[in-house]
Short mmCIF file of C-alpha atoms in Angstrom, two decimals:
data_model
loop_
_atom_site.label_atom_id
_atom_site.label_comp_id
_atom_site.label_asym_id
_atom_site.label_seq_id
_atom_site.Cartn_x
_atom_site.Cartn_y
_atom_site.Cartn_z
CA MET A 23 -42.38 -33.49 -50.24
CA PHE A 24 -45.85 -32.73 -48.53
CA ARG A 25 -44.87 -34.27 -45.14
CA LYS A 26 -41.29 -32.82 -45.27
CA ALA A 27 -43.12 -29.49 -45.77
CA VAL A 28 -45.75 -29.51 -42.76
CA ALA A 29 -42.78 -30.68 -40.57
CA LEU A 30 -41.07 -27.17 -41.37
CA THR A 31 -44.12 -25.58 -41.19
CA LEU A 32 -44.88 -26.90 -37.67
CA PHE A 33 -41.23 -26.72 -37.11
CA LEU A 34 -41.29 -23.01 -38.07
CA ILE A 35 -44.17 -22.14 -35.95
CA LEU A 36 -43.24 -24.37 -32.28
CA THR A 37 -39.88 -23.30 -32.81
CA PRO A 38 -40.65 -19.33 -31.25
CA LEU A 39 -42.93 -20.98 -29.46
CA ALA A 40 -40.93 -23.30 -27.34
CA ALA A 41 -37.97 -20.73 -26.54
CA TYR A 42 -40.40 -18.31 -25.41
CA ALA A 43 -41.59 -21.05 -23.24
CA GLU A 44 -38.65 -21.77 -21.65
CA THR A 45 -37.14 -18.21 -21.06
CA ALA A 46 -40.61 -15.54 -20.58
CA PRO A 47 -40.56 -16.11 -16.74
CA VAL A 48 -36.73 -16.33 -16.40
CA LYS A 49 -35.80 -12.63 -16.99
CA ILE A 50 -31.77 -12.56 -16.48
CA ASP A 51 -30.09 -9.22 -16.58
CA THR A 52 -26.54 -9.26 -18.16
CA GLY A 53 -25.41 -6.71 -16.39
CA ASP A 54 -26.64 -7.84 -13.30
CA THR A 55 -24.94 -10.95 -13.65
CA ALA A 56 -21.39 -9.37 -14.52
CA TRP A 57 -21.47 -7.44 -11.61
CA VAL A 58 -22.31 -10.02 -8.50
CA LEU A 59 -20.48 -12.95 -10.80
CA ILE A 60 -17.21 -10.29 -10.14
CA SER A 61 -18.19 -9.04 -6.66
CA THR A 62 -18.29 -12.40 -5.76
CA ALA A 63 -14.37 -12.87 -7.12
CA PHE A 64 -14.27 -9.60 -4.88
CA VAL A 65 -15.29 -10.92 -1.76
CA LEU A 66 -12.72 -14.17 -2.33
CA LEU A 67 -9.80 -12.31 -2.74
CA MET A 68 -10.49 -10.88 0.99
CA THR A 69 -9.85 -13.93 2.14
CA ALA A 70 -7.24 -14.91 0.79
CA PRO A 71 -5.31 -13.34 0.41
CA GLY A 72 -6.33 -10.18 2.14
CA LEU A 73 -6.80 -11.24 5.45
CA ALA A 74 -4.38 -13.92 5.48
CA LEU A 75 -2.21 -11.40 4.67
CA PHE A 76 -3.59 -8.84 7.31
CA TYR A 77 -3.58 -11.11 9.76
CA GLY A 78 -0.06 -12.76 8.60
CA GLY A 79 1.93 -9.60 9.00
CA MET A 80 0.90 -8.96 12.23
CA VAL A 81 1.90 -12.37 13.72
CA ARG A 82 5.04 -13.15 14.83
CA LYS A 83 7.54 -14.70 12.45
CA LYS A 84 7.24 -18.37 13.17
CA ASN A 85 3.69 -18.44 12.80
CA VAL A 86 3.69 -16.19 9.57
CA LEU A 87 2.38 -19.56 7.56
CA SER A 88 -0.01 -21.26 10.09
CA THR A 89 -1.72 -17.52 10.23
CA ILE A 90 -2.35 -17.22 6.35
CA MET A 91 -3.16 -21.10 5.94
CA GLN A 92 -6.48 -20.53 8.46
CA SER A 93 -7.53 -18.58 5.90
CA PHE A 94 -6.47 -20.28 3.00
CA VAL A 95 -7.97 -23.48 4.13
CA ILE A 96 -11.28 -22.38 5.62
CA LEU A 97 -11.77 -20.81 1.60
CA CYS A 98 -11.27 -24.68 0.80
CA ILE A 99 -13.64 -26.05 3.58
CA VAL A 100 -16.72 -23.70 3.57
CA SER A 101 -16.54 -23.89 -0.58
CA ILE A 102 -17.49 -27.76 -0.01
CA GLN A 103 -19.37 -26.97 3.58
CA TRP A 104 -21.63 -24.30 1.53
CA VAL A 105 -22.46 -25.99 -1.23
CA LEU A 106 -23.88 -29.30 0.28
CA TRP A 107 -25.14 -28.22 3.92
CA GLY A 108 -24.60 -24.66 4.62
CA TYR A 109 -26.60 -22.61 2.15
CA SER A 110 -30.17 -24.82 2.14
CA VAL A 111 -29.55 -24.15 6.25
CA ALA A 112 -29.05 -20.37 5.50
CA PHE A 113 -31.08 -19.45 2.04
CA SER A 114 -33.94 -22.39 1.82
CA PRO A 115 -37.56 -21.86 3.10
CA ASP A 116 -37.64 -21.27 6.65
CA ALA A 117 -38.09 -24.59 8.61
CA PHE A 118 -38.21 -23.87 12.22
CA GLY A 119 -40.06 -20.51 13.70
CA GLY A 120 -37.40 -18.10 11.68
CA LEU A 121 -34.29 -19.84 12.86
CA PHE A 122 -33.03 -21.59 10.34
CA GLY A 123 -34.15 -22.84 6.70
CA GLY A 124 -34.13 -26.75 5.61
CA LEU A 125 -32.41 -29.27 4.18
CA GLY A 126 -34.35 -29.07 0.82
CA TRP A 127 -31.67 -27.49 -0.65
CA ALA A 128 -28.73 -29.64 -0.02
CA GLY A 129 -26.22 -30.57 -2.33
CA LEU A 130 -27.65 -27.21 -4.57
CA ASN A 131 -31.11 -29.39 -5.12
CA LEU A 132 -33.47 -26.82 -6.85
CA VAL A 133 -30.76 -24.11 -6.67
CA GLY A 134 -30.48 -23.84 -10.78
CA THR A 135 -29.63 -21.06 -13.13
CA ASP A 136 -32.98 -19.50 -13.17
CA PRO A 137 -33.54 -16.82 -10.61
CA ASN A 138 -35.03 -16.64 -7.24
CA PRO A 139 -37.12 -13.61 -7.21
CA ASP A 140 -37.06 -14.05 -3.18
CA TYR A 141 -33.50 -12.92 -3.61
CA ALA A 142 -32.38 -11.57 -6.11
CA ALA A 143 -34.44 -11.80 -9.03
CA THR A 144 -32.25 -10.64 -12.14
CA ILE A 145 -29.59 -12.78 -11.70
CA PRO A 146 -29.05 -16.77 -11.64
CA HIS A 147 -30.04 -18.05 -8.69
CA GLN A 148 -26.40 -19.68 -8.58
CA ALA A 149 -25.01 -16.59 -8.78
CA PHE A 150 -26.67 -15.42 -5.63
CA MET A 151 -25.31 -18.75 -3.84
CA ILE A 152 -21.93 -18.69 -4.64
CA PHE A 153 -21.78 -14.53 -4.04
CA GLN A 154 -23.64 -15.52 -0.46
CA MET A 155 -20.81 -18.32 0.08
CA MET A 156 -17.96 -16.03 -0.34
CA PHE A 157 -19.71 -13.79 2.90
CA ALA A 158 -19.47 -17.23 4.20
CA VAL A 159 -16.01 -18.10 4.30
CA ILE A 160 -14.41 -14.66 5.35
CA THR A 161 -16.57 -14.91 8.29
CA PRO A 162 -14.54 -17.57 9.98
CA ALA A 163 -11.67 -16.56 8.85
CA LEU A 164 -11.86 -13.06 10.88
CA ILE A 165 -12.38 -15.45 14.21
CA THR A 166 -8.67 -16.81 13.82
CA GLY A 167 -6.79 -13.16 14.23
CA ALA A 168 -8.87 -13.77 17.55
CA PHE A 169 -7.10 -17.34 18.47
CA ALA A 170 -4.17 -16.76 16.36
CA GLU A 171 -0.43 -18.70 17.64
CA ARG A 172 -1.75 -20.82 19.80
CA MET A 173 -4.85 -22.98 18.44
CA LYS A 174 -4.67 -26.51 17.87
CA PHE A 175 -4.56 -27.08 13.39
CA SER A 176 -6.94 -30.42 13.63
CA ALA A 177 -9.30 -28.55 16.20
CA PHE A 178 -9.50 -25.52 14.01
CA LEU A 179 -10.62 -27.60 11.04
CA VAL A 180 -13.05 -29.08 12.95
CA PHE A 181 -14.18 -25.95 14.76
CA THR A 182 -14.48 -24.94 11.25
CA ILE A 183 -16.80 -26.62 9.53
CA LEU A 184 -19.32 -26.74 13.50
CA TRP A 185 -18.78 -23.21 13.83
CA THR A 186 -19.99 -22.52 10.04
CA THR A 187 -22.91 -25.11 10.34
CA ILE A 188 -24.24 -24.28 13.94
CA VAL A 189 -23.40 -20.24 14.02
CA TYR A 190 -22.89 -18.27 10.56
CA ASP A 191 -25.50 -20.60 8.73
CA PRO A 192 -28.65 -19.83 11.37
CA VAL A 193 -27.77 -16.34 11.68
CA ALA A 194 -27.51 -15.32 8.05
CA HIS A 195 -31.11 -17.25 7.65
CA TRP A 196 -32.18 -14.62 10.44
CA VAL A 197 -30.88 -12.02 8.83
CA TRP A 198 -31.29 -12.57 5.02
CA GLY A 199 -33.23 -16.16 4.38
CA THR A 200 -37.47 -16.06 3.59
CA GLY A 201 -38.64 -16.09 6.98
CA GLY A 202 -35.60 -15.51 9.47
CA TRP A 203 -37.45 -13.55 12.31
CA LEU A 204 -34.92 -10.72 11.91
CA ARG A 205 -35.50 -9.58 8.29
CA GLU A 206 -39.19 -10.71 9.16
CA LEU A 207 -38.73 -7.54 12.40
CA GLY A 208 -37.50 -5.72 9.95
CA ALA A 209 -33.87 -5.53 11.34
CA LEU A 210 -31.55 -4.31 8.43
CA ASP A 211 -28.14 -5.10 7.53
CA PHE A 212 -27.32 -4.02 3.94
CA ALA A 213 -23.78 -6.43 3.71
CA GLY A 214 -23.69 -8.09 6.64
CA GLY A 215 -23.15 -5.86 9.84
CA THR A 216 -24.89 -8.33 11.58
CA VAL A 217 -23.92 -11.61 10.35
CA VAL A 218 -20.79 -11.38 9.26
CA HIS A 219 -19.17 -8.90 11.47
CA ILE A 220 -20.81 -8.83 14.81
CA SER A 221 -21.14 -12.89 15.20
CA SER A 222 -17.06 -13.02 14.12
CA GLY A 223 -16.18 -10.97 16.66
CA ALA A 224 -18.71 -12.05 19.32
CA SER A 225 -17.32 -15.72 18.73
CA ALA A 226 -13.89 -14.20 18.48
CA LEU A 227 -13.89 -13.14 22.32
CA ALA A 228 -16.04 -16.04 23.25
CA ALA A 229 -12.67 -18.45 21.96
CA VAL A 230 -9.72 -15.64 23.22
CA LEU A 231 -12.06 -16.89 27.08
CA VAL A 232 -11.72 -20.51 26.61
CA LEU A 233 -8.18 -20.75 25.02
CA GLY A 234 -6.68 -18.54 26.95
CA ARG A 235 -3.66 -16.24 26.78
CA ARG A 236 -0.73 -16.88 24.70
CA LYS A 237 2.46 -17.61 26.52
CA GLY A 238 4.23 -14.05 27.63
CA TYR A 239 1.20 -12.49 26.62
CA MET A 240 2.46 -8.99 28.01
CA THR A 241 5.27 -9.81 29.19
CA GLU A 242 7.68 -10.65 25.88
CA ILE A 243 7.36 -8.62 22.96
CA MET A 244 4.66 -10.01 20.28
CA ALA A 245 5.61 -7.05 17.96
CA PRO A 246 3.99 -7.64 14.11
CA HIS A 247 6.65 -9.58 12.35
CA ASN A 248 6.16 -7.65 8.67
CA LEU A 249 3.90 -4.62 8.55
CA PRO A 250 4.64 -4.30 4.76
CA MET A 251 2.78 -7.58 4.59
CA THR A 252 0.05 -6.57 7.22
CA VAL A 253 -0.73 -3.22 4.56
CA MET A 254 -0.82 -5.03 1.67
CA GLY A 255 -3.15 -7.39 2.82
CA ALA A 256 -5.43 -3.87 4.30
CA GLY A 257 -5.45 -2.77 0.63
CA LEU A 258 -7.05 -5.88 -0.63
CA LEU A 259 -9.54 -5.77 2.06
CA TRP A 260 -10.33 -2.46 0.80
CA PHE A 261 -10.53 -3.09 -2.60
CA GLY A 262 -12.83 -6.47 -2.28
CA TRP A 263 -14.65 -4.56 0.19
CA PHE A 264 -16.48 -3.13 -2.93
CA GLY A 265 -17.79 -5.96 -3.94
CA PHE A 266 -18.86 -6.99 -0.57
CA ASN A 267 -20.91 -3.98 -0.10
CA ALA A 268 -21.79 -2.63 -3.79
CA GLY A 269 -22.21 -5.89 -5.03
CA SER A 270 -24.33 -6.47 -1.80
CA SER A 271 -27.27 -4.64 -4.04
CA LEU A 272 -27.50 -7.58 -6.53
CA GLY A 273 -26.91 -5.34 -9.43
CA ALA A 274 -25.21 -3.24 -11.62
CA ASN A 275 -27.18 -0.23 -10.37
CA GLY A 276 -27.22 3.27 -8.78
CA LEU A 277 -27.81 1.41 -5.46
CA ALA A 278 -24.57 -0.30 -6.17
CA ALA A 279 -22.82 3.35 -6.96
CA SER A 280 -24.02 4.85 -4.17
CA ALA A 281 -22.88 1.76 -1.44
CA PHE A 282 -19.58 1.49 -3.30
CA VAL A 283 -19.41 5.36 -2.34
CA ALA A 284 -20.53 5.22 0.84
CA THR A 285 -18.02 1.91 1.73
CA ASN A 286 -15.23 4.58 0.37
CA THR A 287 -15.69 7.27 2.34
CA ALA A 288 -16.11 5.58 5.48
CA ALA A 289 -12.54 3.80 5.29
CA ALA A 290 -11.21 7.29 4.66
CA ALA A 291 -12.89 8.89 7.37
CA ALA A 292 -11.94 6.11 10.26
CA ALA A 293 -8.27 5.46 8.70
CA LEU A 294 -7.44 9.35 9.52
CA SER A 295 -9.47 9.00 12.60
CA TRP A 296 -7.85 6.50 14.31
CA MET A 297 -4.05 7.77 12.91
CA PHE A 298 -5.39 11.30 14.45
CA VAL A 299 -6.32 9.82 18.05
CA GLU A 300 -3.18 7.44 18.07
CA TRP A 301 -1.13 10.31 17.11
CA ALA A 302 -2.77 12.41 19.93
CA HIS A 303 -2.79 9.51 23.09
CA ARG A 304 0.77 8.34 21.20
CA GLY A 305 2.76 10.78 20.10
CA LYS A 306 3.67 9.28 16.45
CA PRO A 307 1.02 8.64 13.74
CA THR A 308 1.30 4.23 13.06
CA ILE A 309 0.69 2.95 9.71
CA LEU A 310 -0.48 0.23 11.68
CA GLY A 311 -3.20 2.47 13.03
CA LEU A 312 -4.43 3.88 9.89
CA ALA A 313 -4.45 0.89 8.00
CA SER A 314 -6.90 -0.86 11.24
CA GLY A 315 -8.68 2.05 11.02
CA ALA A 316 -9.59 2.02 7.09
CA VAL A 317 -10.20 -1.89 8.20
CA ALA A 318 -12.73 -0.36 11.02
CA GLY A 319 -14.54 1.88 8.45
CA LEU A 320 -14.70 -0.87 6.35
CA VAL A 321 -16.59 -3.23 8.84
CA ALA A 322 -18.89 -0.25 10.50
CA ILE A 323 -20.16 1.07 6.85
CA THR A 324 -20.80 -2.69 6.04
CA PRO A 325 -24.97 -2.45 7.34
CA ALA A 326 -25.15 0.42 6.45
CA ALA A 327 -23.75 1.05 3.05
CA GLY A 328 -27.23 0.69 0.77
CA PHE A 329 -29.21 2.88 3.38
CA VAL A 330 -26.80 6.02 4.17
CA SER A 331 -25.49 9.16 2.22
CA VAL A 332 -22.59 9.94 2.12
CA VAL A 333 -22.15 13.24 4.77
CA PRO A 334 -23.31 9.70 7.73
CA SER A 335 -20.98 7.55 6.31
CA ILE A 336 -18.57 9.82 6.73
CA VAL A 337 -19.80 10.60 10.44
CA LEU A 338 -20.12 7.12 10.96
CA GLY A 339 -16.25 6.21 9.87
CA LEU A 340 -14.82 9.36 11.70
CA ALA A 341 -16.22 7.79 15.70
CA ALA A 342 -15.62 3.83 13.89
CA GLY A 343 -11.63 4.74 13.86
CA ILE A 344 -11.80 6.30 17.43
CA ILE A 345 -14.51 3.70 18.92
CA CYS A 346 -12.02 0.54 17.85
CA TYR A 347 -8.81 2.66 18.84
CA LEU A 348 -10.45 2.99 22.30
CA ALA A 349 -11.79 -0.67 22.29
CA VAL A 350 -7.82 -2.53 21.31
CA SER A 351 -6.12 0.16 23.70
CA PHE A 352 -8.20 0.23 27.10
CA LEU A 353 -10.90 -2.40 26.85
CA LYS A 354 -8.37 -5.22 25.66
CA PRO A 355 -5.26 -3.98 28.61
CA LEU A 356 -8.34 -3.48 31.39
CA PHE A 357 -9.96 -7.09 30.79
CA ARG A 358 -6.18 -8.29 30.42
CA TYR A 359 -7.65 -10.53 27.11
CA ASP A 360 -5.81 -11.83 24.82
CA ASP A 361 -7.35 -10.93 21.46
CA SER A 362 -4.53 -11.57 19.44
CA LEU A 363 -5.13 -9.22 16.74
CA ASP A 364 -8.32 -7.69 17.74
CA ALA A 365 -10.88 -9.61 15.69
CA PHE A 366 -13.06 -8.62 18.58
CA GLY A 367 -11.73 -5.12 19.04
CA ILE A 368 -12.11 -4.42 15.32
CA HIS A 369 -15.16 -7.00 13.88
CA GLY A 370 -17.49 -7.12 16.83
CA VAL A 371 -16.98 -3.52 18.45
CA GLY A 372 -16.85 -1.81 14.92
CA GLY A 373 -19.42 -3.80 13.89
CA MET A 374 -21.76 -3.10 16.77
CA TRP A 375 -21.27 0.34 16.02
CA GLY A 376 -22.14 -0.03 12.44
CA ALA A 377 -25.53 -2.11 13.38
CA LEU A 378 -26.80 1.11 15.55
CA ALA A 379 -25.57 3.64 12.96
CA THR A 380 -27.71 2.02 10.62
CA GLY A 381 -30.65 2.72 13.25
CA LEU A 382 -29.46 6.38 13.55
CA PHE A 383 -28.28 7.71 9.57
CA ALA A 384 -30.50 5.16 7.34
CA SER A 385 -32.35 6.86 4.93
CA ALA A 386 -35.45 5.76 3.01
CA ALA A 387 -34.74 8.21 0.43
CA VAL A 388 -31.22 6.77 -0.21
CA ASN A 389 -33.13 2.62 -0.61
CA SER A 390 -36.80 2.74 -0.68
CA GLY A 391 -36.19 -1.01 0.38
CA GLY A 392 -34.93 -0.08 3.86
CA ALA A 393 -36.04 2.13 6.08
CA ASP A 394 -35.76 5.72 8.16
CA GLY A 395 -33.51 6.13 10.65
CA LEU A 396 -33.58 7.93 14.10
CA LEU A 397 -32.45 10.79 12.49
CA HIS A 398 -34.85 10.85 9.92
CA GLY A 399 -37.64 10.55 12.80
CA ASN A 400 -37.95 7.01 13.36
CA ALA A 401 -36.70 5.55 16.09
CA ALA A 402 -38.82 2.15 15.73
CA LEU A 403 -35.51 1.38 13.63
CA LEU A 404 -32.92 1.60 16.29
CA GLY A 405 -34.49 -0.24 18.55
CA LYS A 406 -34.66 -3.01 15.59
CA GLN A 407 -30.87 -2.49 14.88
CA LEU A 408 -30.51 -3.22 18.70
CA ILE A 409 -31.99 -6.35 19.19
CA ALA A 410 -30.52 -7.42 15.94
CA VAL A 411 -27.12 -6.79 17.72
CA ALA A 412 -27.91 -8.08 21.03
CA ALA A 413 -29.70 -11.61 19.64
CA SER A 414 -27.03 -11.79 16.84
CA ALA A 415 -23.76 -10.87 19.29
CA THR A 416 -25.61 -13.26 22.32
CA TYR A 417 -26.15 -16.60 20.43
CA SER A 418 -22.80 -16.48 18.42
CA PHE A 419 -20.41 -15.70 21.89
CA VAL A 420 -22.76 -18.54 23.79
CA LEU A 421 -22.76 -21.12 20.88
CA THR A 422 -18.92 -20.25 20.29
CA PHE A 423 -18.60 -20.89 23.73
CA ILE A 424 -19.93 -24.04 24.13
CA ILE A 425 -18.45 -25.73 21.06
CA LEU A 426 -15.16 -25.09 21.77
CA LYS A 427 -15.17 -26.42 25.11
CA ALA A 428 -16.66 -29.49 24.28
CA LEU A 429 -14.12 -29.16 21.03
CA ASP A 430 -11.61 -29.23 24.54
CA ALA A 431 -13.00 -31.63 26.09
CA VAL A 432 -13.03 -34.30 23.12
CA MET A 433 -9.82 -33.45 21.38
CA GLY A 434 -8.51 -30.18 23.62
CA VAL A 435 -8.21 -27.20 21.09
CA ARG A 436 -4.65 -25.36 22.16
CA VAL A 437 -1.20 -26.95 20.96
CA ASN A 438 0.57 -27.17 24.43
CA VAL A 439 3.40 -25.15 25.50
CA GLU A 440 6.23 -25.96 23.93
CA GLU A 441 4.44 -26.58 20.52
CA GLU A 442 3.73 -22.63 21.15
CA VAL A 443 6.61 -21.55 21.78
CA GLU A 444 8.44 -23.19 18.71
CA GLY A 445 5.48 -21.70 16.81
CA LEU A 446 3.10 -23.49 14.33
CA ASP A 447 4.68 -22.81 11.73
CA LEU A 448 6.66 -26.28 12.49
CA SER A 449 4.76 -27.68 15.08
CA GLN A 450 2.09 -27.88 13.06
CA HIS A 451 3.11 -27.80 9.62
CA SER A 452 6.94 -28.81 9.99
CA GLU A 453 7.83 -25.83 7.56
CA SER A 454 9.40 -22.43 7.87
CA GLY A 455 7.98 -19.11 6.04
CA TYR A 456 11.83 -17.66 6.31
CA THR A 457 14.51 -19.96 5.68
CA ALA A 458 16.91 -17.34 3.93
CA MET B 54 49.74 -7.25 18.38
CA LYS B 55 46.26 -5.39 19.80
CA LYS B 56 42.67 -5.76 18.79
CA ILE B 57 40.40 -3.20 18.82
CA GLU B 58 36.91 -3.99 19.25
CA ALA B 59 34.51 -1.03 18.90
CA ILE B 60 31.11 -0.67 19.39
CA ILE B 61 29.32 2.42 17.05
CA LYS B 62 25.89 3.65 15.74
CA PRO B 63 25.28 2.56 12.54
CA PHE B 64 24.62 5.49 10.43
CA LYS B 65 28.27 5.64 11.88
CA LEU B 66 30.04 3.03 10.08
CA ASP B 67 30.94 5.27 7.25
CA GLU B 68 32.39 7.95 8.72
CA VAL B 69 34.69 5.07 10.88
CA LYS B 70 35.73 3.69 7.60
CA LYS B 71 36.94 6.86 6.17
CA ALA B 72 38.80 7.88 8.77
CA LEU B 73 40.18 3.98 8.80
CA ASN B 74 40.99 4.07 5.04
CA ASP B 75 43.37 7.33 5.78
CA LEU B 76 45.81 5.42 8.16
CA ASN B 77 46.20 2.80 5.51
CA ILE B 78 44.15 0.24 7.68
CA GLU B 79 44.12 -2.75 5.16
CA GLY B 80 41.36 -4.71 6.94
CA MET B 81 38.28 -5.21 9.43
CA THR B 82 35.67 -7.12 10.40
CA VAL B 83 32.22 -5.67 10.57
CA SER B 84 28.94 -6.84 12.64
CA GLU B 85 25.77 -6.15 12.83
CA VAL B 86 24.59 -5.99 16.81
CA LYS B 87 22.54 -5.43 19.47
CA GLY B 88 22.61 -3.96 22.60
CA PHE B 89 22.71 -1.31 25.04
CA GLY B 90 24.14 1.07 27.66
CA ARG B 91 23.40 4.00 29.00
CA GLN B 92 21.05 4.85 25.98
CA LYS B 93 19.16 2.28 26.96
CA GLY B 94 16.18 1.37 24.29
CA HIS B 95 13.24 3.06 23.01
CA THR B 96 9.03 2.29 23.46
CA GLU B 97 7.02 1.11 20.10
CA PHE B 98 3.54 0.55 20.01
CA TYR B 99 0.98 -1.28 18.60
CA ARG B 100 -2.57 -1.07 17.95
CA GLY B 101 -2.23 0.80 21.61
CA ALA B 102 0.10 -2.52 22.80
CA GLU B 103 3.23 -1.12 24.37
CA TYR B 104 6.44 -2.89 24.07
CA SER B 105 10.16 -1.93 25.26
CA VAL B 106 13.19 -2.38 23.11
CA ASP B 107 15.49 -3.53 25.28
CA PHE B 108 18.73 -4.34 23.08
CA LEU B 109 19.03 -1.45 19.66
CA PRO B 110 20.87 -2.04 16.57
CA LYS B 111 24.69 -1.12 16.82
CA ILE B 112 27.85 -2.27 14.56
CA LYS B 113 30.72 -3.72 16.01
CA ILE B 114 34.49 -3.56 14.09
CA GLU B 115 37.13 -5.90 15.02
CA ILE B 116 40.79 -4.59 13.79
CA VAL B 117 43.70 -6.12 14.66
CA THR B 118 46.90 -3.97 14.62
CA THR B 119 50.49 -3.36 15.34
CA ASP B 120 51.12 -2.16 18.54
CA SER B 121 52.13 1.09 17.35
CA MET B 122 48.96 2.09 14.99
CA ALA B 123 47.02 0.69 18.00
CA ALA B 124 46.52 4.06 19.73
CA LYS B 125 46.37 5.98 16.02
CA VAL B 126 43.27 4.10 15.14
CA VAL B 127 41.36 4.19 18.20
CA GLU B 128 41.69 8.38 17.95
CA ALA B 129 40.52 7.74 13.82
CA ILE B 130 37.84 5.47 15.04
CA VAL B 131 36.61 8.67 18.28
CA THR B 132 36.89 10.83 15.04
CA GLY B 133 34.61 8.98 13.46
CA ALA B 134 32.11 7.56 16.03
CA ARG B 135 31.39 11.05 17.79
CA ASN B 136 27.95 12.61 18.08
CA GLY B 137 28.33 14.01 21.39
CA LYS B 138 24.70 12.26 22.48
CA ILE B 139 24.66 9.73 24.56
CA GLY B 140 25.15 6.10 22.88
CA ASP B 141 27.76 6.65 20.75
CA GLY B 142 28.96 3.69 21.97
CA LYS B 143 32.18 2.44 22.98
CA ILE B 144 35.76 1.09 22.18
CA PHE B 145 37.96 -1.54 23.72
CA VAL B 146 41.86 -2.41 23.00
CA VAL B 147 43.06 -5.57 24.04
CA PRO B 148 46.05 -7.99 23.10
CA VAL B 149 46.81 -10.67 21.13
CA GLU B 150 49.16 -13.02 21.04
CA GLU B 151 49.52 -14.68 17.65
CA ALA B 152 48.02 -14.50 14.13
CA VAL B 153 48.54 -16.67 11.01
CA ARG B 154 47.87 -16.06 7.48
CA ILE B 155 46.02 -18.99 6.53
CA ARG B 156 46.60 -18.66 2.25
CA THR B 157 50.94 -18.19 3.20
CA GLY B 158 50.93 -19.07 6.76
CA GLU B 159 53.11 -16.10 7.98
CA THR B 160 52.67 -15.24 11.62
CA GLY B 161 52.85 -11.84 13.88
CA GLU B 162 52.99 -9.06 12.49
CA GLU B 163 53.82 -10.21 9.13
CA ALA B 164 50.08 -11.88 9.08
CA LEU B 165 48.20 -8.88 9.64
#
């Protein structure tokens, strides 16, 4: 009886203490966690089906499935790569001079449900990890627009693993990882303008130079085979981008709302400016132009979303639509490179504009964790943004060029002419998108 | 017997069909075809890339009828399909040697 009473008393005293000891240093905010997990799902939607349909509609009928499949399989490959070693290379404590992380978090070792205050103090570390995973997924998928309709599937799979490991993971570490050199420098990238769009855009340019032009480029008609599909994809990208940008506040808070507003505003402004500039130049407003402009605006606002107020986001968007339109309609024909679906023209050019515009328009009043840009009297930020743009674009371009050249020597990166003419759906997958 | 082959603008098909119905023409074959004459094609723009589309969608109507009806059928098609603009189409009349109704085996004008 006595022994039982003592046991019970001890139990009553110790239980709350034990519970306290477990939860005290760890304050998970339920609202923040819910928002980041939902945002993660939003960003997944950007790749499949968003980007898959956006690109799928723009290729010719005979390549619709292979194009959609590239986005879908990247989702699967990078999901595995990221938990095994990608997240560790990008985000674990710096291993070498601010260039990449170590392998201490490989297999999600030490990445549990407790928050990691270096990245996000109020959500489980695994929530931050999986949110970041979706960024690692969409980035190589963006590049597929450049080499669409001519890349060999087997080589493409190997390229995806190598590119994600050698290009994406280090660049993400530079910008966002603890000890990353661009983060230490003070360059700003709210949601991945440098990490996602400049890296994929510069890599896209390298890819088209290695693979060469499609057979019949500039002589045969290569018009989009299904623009309704493309527009549906663009709408899903816009939707998902709220998770991408507003989710990057890593909390359900005022910053998320302000990034959300800036994102939507810039997308709308860029869609309109592309439509009007094309109307003035070619005589007709087009839905492909409207949709492309929206994506260009979303790309450009990405690095700035959490640092700028609403009027600058309109200016940033209007300029993005015009600059990207000029890139695809003058730059591309001038140099005669075949960036099939304008991965460089929209993500590379739009990403660089967005990163520099962040250096112009950023305001510490919007986000105390940010900095003032040139228009708020701080020219130094623009210099830092310029360094970030130059470094990430150069590194991505050079490494992608080397990876693809090496792969070409080992296994060949391009399908043969017969397979290209037949279409990748049949030659690579023995399927057709439209059997009726 | 004559076969009348008419290439017309797709949006004129209903008017042509109505004109032919008024003549009590009992059958015709219609196909969606592509081609160009003096009208030539048009230009399309996709993100600044310019494509000239040479072959335009047209409708081909084929009717086999008696020698005595042929001129009226041609006149009905002209009335229905004429827009007065370049690209309205063309009509060709060719002689037909034989016709067979598969169900009954009737031949010649009986089979029409």
